[in-house]
PDB file of C-alpha atoms in Angstrom:
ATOM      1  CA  UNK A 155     284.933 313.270 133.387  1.00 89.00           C
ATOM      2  CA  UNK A 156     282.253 311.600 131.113  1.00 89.00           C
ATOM      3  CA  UNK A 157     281.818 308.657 133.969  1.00 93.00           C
ATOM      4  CA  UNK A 158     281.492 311.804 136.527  1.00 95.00           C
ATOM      5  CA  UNK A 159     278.655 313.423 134.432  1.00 94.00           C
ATOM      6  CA  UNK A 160     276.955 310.325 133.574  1.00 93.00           C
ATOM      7  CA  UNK A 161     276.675 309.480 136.971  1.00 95.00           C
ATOM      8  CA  UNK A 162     274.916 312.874 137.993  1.00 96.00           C
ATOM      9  CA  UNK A 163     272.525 312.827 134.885  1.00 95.00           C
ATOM     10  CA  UNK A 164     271.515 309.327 136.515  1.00 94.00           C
ATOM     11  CA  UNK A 165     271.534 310.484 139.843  1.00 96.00           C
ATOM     12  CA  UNK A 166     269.679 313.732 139.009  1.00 96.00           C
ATOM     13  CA  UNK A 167     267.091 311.584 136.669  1.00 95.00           C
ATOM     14  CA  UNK A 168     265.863 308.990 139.860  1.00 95.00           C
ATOM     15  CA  UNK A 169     265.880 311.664 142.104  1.00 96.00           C
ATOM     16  CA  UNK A 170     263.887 314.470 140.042  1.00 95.00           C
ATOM     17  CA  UNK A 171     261.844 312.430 137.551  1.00 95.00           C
ATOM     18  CA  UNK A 172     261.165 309.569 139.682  1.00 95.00           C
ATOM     19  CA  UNK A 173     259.128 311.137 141.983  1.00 97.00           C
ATOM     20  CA  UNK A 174     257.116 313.279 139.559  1.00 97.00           C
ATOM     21  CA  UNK A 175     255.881 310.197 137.808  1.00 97.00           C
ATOM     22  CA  UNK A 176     254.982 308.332 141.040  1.00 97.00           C
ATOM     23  CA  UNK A 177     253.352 311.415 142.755  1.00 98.00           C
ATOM     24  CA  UNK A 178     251.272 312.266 139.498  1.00 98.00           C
ATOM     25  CA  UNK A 179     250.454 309.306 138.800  1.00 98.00           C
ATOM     26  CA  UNK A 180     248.839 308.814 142.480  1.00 97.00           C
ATOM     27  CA  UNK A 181     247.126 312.367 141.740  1.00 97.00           C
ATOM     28  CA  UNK A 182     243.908 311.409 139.634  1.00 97.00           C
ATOM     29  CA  UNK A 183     243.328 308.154 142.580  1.00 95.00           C
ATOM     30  CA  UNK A 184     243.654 310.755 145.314  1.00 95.00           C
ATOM     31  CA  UNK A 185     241.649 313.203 143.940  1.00 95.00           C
ATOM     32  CA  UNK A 186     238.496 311.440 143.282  1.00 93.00           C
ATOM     33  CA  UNK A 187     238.985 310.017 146.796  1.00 89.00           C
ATOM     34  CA  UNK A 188     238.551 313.865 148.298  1.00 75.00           C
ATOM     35  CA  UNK A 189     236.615 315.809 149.732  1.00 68.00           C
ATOM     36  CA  UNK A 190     235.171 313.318 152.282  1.00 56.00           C
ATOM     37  CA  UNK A 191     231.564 314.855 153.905  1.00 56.00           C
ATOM     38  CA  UNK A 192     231.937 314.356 157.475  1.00 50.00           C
ATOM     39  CA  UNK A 193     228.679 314.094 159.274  1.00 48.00           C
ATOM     40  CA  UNK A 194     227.347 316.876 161.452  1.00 48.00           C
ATOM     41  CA  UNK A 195     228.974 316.578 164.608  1.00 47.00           C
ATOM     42  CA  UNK A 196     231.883 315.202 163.548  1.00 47.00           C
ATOM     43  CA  UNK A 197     235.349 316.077 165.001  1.00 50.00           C
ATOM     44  CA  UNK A 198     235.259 318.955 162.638  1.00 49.00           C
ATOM     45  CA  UNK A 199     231.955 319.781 163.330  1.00 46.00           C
ATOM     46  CA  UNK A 200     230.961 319.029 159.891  1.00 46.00           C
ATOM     47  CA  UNK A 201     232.022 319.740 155.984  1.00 48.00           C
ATOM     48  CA  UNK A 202     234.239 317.865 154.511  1.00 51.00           C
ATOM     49  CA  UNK A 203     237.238 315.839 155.716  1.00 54.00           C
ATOM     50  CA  UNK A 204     240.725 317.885 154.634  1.00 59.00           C
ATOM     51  CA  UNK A 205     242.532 314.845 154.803  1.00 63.00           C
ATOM     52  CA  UNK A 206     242.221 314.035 151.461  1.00 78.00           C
ATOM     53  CA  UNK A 207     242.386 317.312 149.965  1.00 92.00           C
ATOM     54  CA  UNK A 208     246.289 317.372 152.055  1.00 93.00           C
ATOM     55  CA  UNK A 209     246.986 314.545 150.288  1.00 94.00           C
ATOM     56  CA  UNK A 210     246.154 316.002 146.701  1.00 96.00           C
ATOM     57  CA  UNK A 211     247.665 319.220 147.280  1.00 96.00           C
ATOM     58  CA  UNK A 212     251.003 317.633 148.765  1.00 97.00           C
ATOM     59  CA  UNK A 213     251.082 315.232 145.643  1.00 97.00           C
ATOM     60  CA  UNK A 214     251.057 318.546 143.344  1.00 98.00           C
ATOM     61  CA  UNK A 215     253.608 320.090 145.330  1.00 98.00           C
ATOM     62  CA  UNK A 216     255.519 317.116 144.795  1.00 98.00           C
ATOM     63  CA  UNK A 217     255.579 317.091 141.052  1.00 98.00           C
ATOM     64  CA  UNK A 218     255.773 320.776 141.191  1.00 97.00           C
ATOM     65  CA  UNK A 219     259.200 321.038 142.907  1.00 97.00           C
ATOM     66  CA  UNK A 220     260.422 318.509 140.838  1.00 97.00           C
ATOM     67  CA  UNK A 221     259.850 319.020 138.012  1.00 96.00           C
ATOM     68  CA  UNK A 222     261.931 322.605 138.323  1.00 96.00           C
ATOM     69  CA  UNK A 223     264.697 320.059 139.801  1.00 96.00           C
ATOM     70  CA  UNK A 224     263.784 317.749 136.807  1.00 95.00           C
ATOM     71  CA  UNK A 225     265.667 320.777 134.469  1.00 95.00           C
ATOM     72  CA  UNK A 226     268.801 319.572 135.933  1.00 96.00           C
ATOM     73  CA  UNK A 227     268.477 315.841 133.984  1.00 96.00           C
ATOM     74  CA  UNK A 228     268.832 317.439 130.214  1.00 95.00           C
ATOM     75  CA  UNK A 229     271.167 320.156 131.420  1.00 96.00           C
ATOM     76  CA  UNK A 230     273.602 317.486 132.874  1.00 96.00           C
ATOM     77  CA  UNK A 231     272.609 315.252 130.337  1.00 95.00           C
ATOM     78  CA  UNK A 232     274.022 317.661 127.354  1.00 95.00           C
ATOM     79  CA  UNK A 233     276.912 317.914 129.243  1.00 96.00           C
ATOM     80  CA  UNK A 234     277.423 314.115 129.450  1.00 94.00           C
ATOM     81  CA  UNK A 235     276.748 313.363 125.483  1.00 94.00           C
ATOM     82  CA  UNK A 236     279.037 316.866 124.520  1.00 94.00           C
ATOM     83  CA  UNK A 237     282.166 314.755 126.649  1.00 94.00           C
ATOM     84  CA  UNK A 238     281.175 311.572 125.087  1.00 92.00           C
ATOM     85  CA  UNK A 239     280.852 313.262 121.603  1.00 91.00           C
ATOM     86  CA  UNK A 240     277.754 311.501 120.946  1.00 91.00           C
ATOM     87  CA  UNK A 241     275.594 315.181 120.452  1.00 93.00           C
ATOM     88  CA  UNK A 242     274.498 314.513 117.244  1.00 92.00           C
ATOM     89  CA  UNK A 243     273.821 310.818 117.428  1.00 92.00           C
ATOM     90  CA  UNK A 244     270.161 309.471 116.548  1.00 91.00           C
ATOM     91  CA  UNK A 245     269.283 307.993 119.743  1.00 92.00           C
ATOM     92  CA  UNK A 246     270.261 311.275 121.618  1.00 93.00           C
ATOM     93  CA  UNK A 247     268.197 313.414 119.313  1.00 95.00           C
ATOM     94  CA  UNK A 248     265.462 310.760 119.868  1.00 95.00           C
ATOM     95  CA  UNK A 249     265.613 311.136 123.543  1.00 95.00           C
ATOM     96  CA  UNK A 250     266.338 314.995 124.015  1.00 95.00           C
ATOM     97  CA  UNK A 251     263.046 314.525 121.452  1.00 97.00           C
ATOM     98  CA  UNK A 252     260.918 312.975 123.588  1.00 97.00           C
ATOM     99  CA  UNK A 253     262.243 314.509 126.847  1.00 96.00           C
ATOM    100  CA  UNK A 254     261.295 317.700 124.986  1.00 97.00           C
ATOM    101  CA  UNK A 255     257.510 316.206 124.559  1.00 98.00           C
ATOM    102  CA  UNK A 256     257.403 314.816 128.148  1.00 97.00           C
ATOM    103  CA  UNK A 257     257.865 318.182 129.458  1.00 97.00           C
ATOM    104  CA  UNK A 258     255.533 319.812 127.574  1.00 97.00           C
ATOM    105  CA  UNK A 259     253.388 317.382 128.416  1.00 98.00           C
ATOM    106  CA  UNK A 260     253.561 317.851 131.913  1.00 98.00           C
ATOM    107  CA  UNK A 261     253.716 321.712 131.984  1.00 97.00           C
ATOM    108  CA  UNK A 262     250.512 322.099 130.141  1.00 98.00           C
ATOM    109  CA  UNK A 263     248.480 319.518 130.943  1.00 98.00           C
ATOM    110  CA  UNK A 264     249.143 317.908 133.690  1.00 98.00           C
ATOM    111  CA  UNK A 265     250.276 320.363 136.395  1.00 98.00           C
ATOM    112  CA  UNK A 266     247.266 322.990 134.851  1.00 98.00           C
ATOM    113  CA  UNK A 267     244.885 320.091 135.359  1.00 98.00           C
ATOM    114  CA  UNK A 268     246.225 319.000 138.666  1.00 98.00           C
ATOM    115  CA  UNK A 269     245.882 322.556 139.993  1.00 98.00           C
ATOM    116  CA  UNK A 270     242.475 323.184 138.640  1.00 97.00           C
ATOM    117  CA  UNK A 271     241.092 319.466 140.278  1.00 97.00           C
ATOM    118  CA  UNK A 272     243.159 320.961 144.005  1.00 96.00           C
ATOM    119  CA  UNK A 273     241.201 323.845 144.078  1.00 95.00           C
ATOM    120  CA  UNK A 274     238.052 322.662 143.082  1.00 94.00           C
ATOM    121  CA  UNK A 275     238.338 319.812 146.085  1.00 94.00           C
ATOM    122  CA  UNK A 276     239.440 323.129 148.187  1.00 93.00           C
ATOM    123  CA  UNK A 277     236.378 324.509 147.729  1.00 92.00           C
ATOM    124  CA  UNK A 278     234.428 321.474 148.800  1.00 90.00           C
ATOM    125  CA  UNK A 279     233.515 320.416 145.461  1.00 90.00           C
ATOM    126  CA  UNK A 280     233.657 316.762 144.236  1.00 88.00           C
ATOM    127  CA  UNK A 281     235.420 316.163 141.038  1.00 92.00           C
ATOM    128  CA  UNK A 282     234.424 315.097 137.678  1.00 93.00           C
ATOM    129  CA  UNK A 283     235.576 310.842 137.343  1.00 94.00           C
ATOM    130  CA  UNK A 284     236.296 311.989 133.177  1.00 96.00           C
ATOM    131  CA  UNK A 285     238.269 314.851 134.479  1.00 96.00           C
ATOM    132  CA  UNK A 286     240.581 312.226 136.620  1.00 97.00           C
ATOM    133  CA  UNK A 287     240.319 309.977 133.706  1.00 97.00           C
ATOM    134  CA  UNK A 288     242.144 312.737 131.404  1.00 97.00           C
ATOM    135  CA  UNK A 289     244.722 313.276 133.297  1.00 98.00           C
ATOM    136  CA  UNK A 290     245.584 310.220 134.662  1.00 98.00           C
ATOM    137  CA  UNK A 291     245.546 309.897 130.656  1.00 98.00           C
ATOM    138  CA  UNK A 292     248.135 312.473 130.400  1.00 98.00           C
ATOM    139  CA  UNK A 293     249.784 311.125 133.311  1.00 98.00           C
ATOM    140  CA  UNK A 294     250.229 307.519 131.715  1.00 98.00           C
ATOM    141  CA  UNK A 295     251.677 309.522 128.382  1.00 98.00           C
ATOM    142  CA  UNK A 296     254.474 311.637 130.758  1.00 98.00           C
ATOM    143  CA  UNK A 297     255.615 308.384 131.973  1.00 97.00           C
ATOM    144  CA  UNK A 298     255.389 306.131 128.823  1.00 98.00           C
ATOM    145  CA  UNK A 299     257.485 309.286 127.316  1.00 97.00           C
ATOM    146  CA  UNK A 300     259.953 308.766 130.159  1.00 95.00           C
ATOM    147  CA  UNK A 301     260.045 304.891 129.908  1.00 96.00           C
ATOM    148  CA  UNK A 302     261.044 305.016 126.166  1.00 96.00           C
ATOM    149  CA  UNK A 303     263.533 308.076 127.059  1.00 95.00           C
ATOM    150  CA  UNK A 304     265.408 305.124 129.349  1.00 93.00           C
ATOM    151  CA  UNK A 305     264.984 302.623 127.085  1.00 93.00           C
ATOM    152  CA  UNK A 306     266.749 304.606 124.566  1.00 92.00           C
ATOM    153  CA  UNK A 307     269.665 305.956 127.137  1.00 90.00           C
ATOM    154  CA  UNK A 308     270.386 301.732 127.937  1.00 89.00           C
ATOM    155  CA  UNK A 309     270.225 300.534 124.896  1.00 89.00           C
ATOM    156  CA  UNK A 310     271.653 303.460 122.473  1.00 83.00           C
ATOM    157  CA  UNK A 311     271.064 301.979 119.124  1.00 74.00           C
ATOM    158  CA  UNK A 312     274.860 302.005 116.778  1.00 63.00           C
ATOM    159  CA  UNK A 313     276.711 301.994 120.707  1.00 64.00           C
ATOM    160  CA  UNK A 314     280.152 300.641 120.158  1.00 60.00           C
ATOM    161  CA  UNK A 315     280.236 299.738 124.322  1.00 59.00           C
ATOM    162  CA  UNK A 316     278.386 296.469 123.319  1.00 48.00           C
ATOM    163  CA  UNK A 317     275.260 297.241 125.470  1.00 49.00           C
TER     164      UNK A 317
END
């Protein structure tokens, strides 16, 4: 049962987290790309070019939906560490740590920021480059969390499967 569990924690990791950290970390590039001005008598008859402004909002949607999927990875991943009876080892309290961190992280400040740089391009307003800058900031922290939460789940310091 363990190798059954371990393989959806896995599973449920590339497929939820995976695409949060690629679609917000293409966020802060995308948004300081958008809005576009269009010249008068362009194909839209002027403004500014939605094109980009798609392309910021479908990147939040993105890490939106997945990150509600993402609550699957811990929930699957308690299950995996109670059938391995490794709940109360160090490098599990570690990661559940710093999962804990990384999704704080991402709940209040990136999505918030995210949202608040989408409807500001919305209205046809450029964005702020040090408002980009912080949360690709964030961004970079959510996945460095992540990348040390891995680390930690390969190597599992005091394992006694020799990896």
């Amino acid at each position: 049962m363990s190798k059954f569990l371990l393989s959806l924690h896995v599973l449920a990791a590339i497929v939820a987290v995976g695409p949060v950290t690629v679609a917000a970390s293409m966020f802060p590039a995308a948004a300081r790309r958008g809005p576009v001005p269009v010249a008068v008598g362009g194909a839209d008859g002027g403004g500014a070019d939605a094109g980009d402004v798609r392309t910021v909002r479908l990147l939040h949607r993105i890490c939106r939906v997945y990150a509600g999927l993402g609550i699957t990875v811990p929930v699957l991943g308690f299950a995996t560490a109670a059938s391995m009876g490794v709940l109360g080892d160090a490098w599990l309290i570690a990661s559940v740590t710093l999962t804990a961190v990384a999704a704080g992280l991402l709940a209040a400040f990136v999505l918030p920021r995210q949202e608040e740089l989408l409807e500001q391009l919305a209205d046809g307003q450029p964005v702020e480059r040090a408002r980009t800058v912080r949360l690709a900031m964030f961004t970079g922290l959510f996945n460095l969390l992540w990348a040390a939460v891995t680390i930690l789940m390969i190597v599992r310091p005091g394992s006694t499967t020799g990896a």
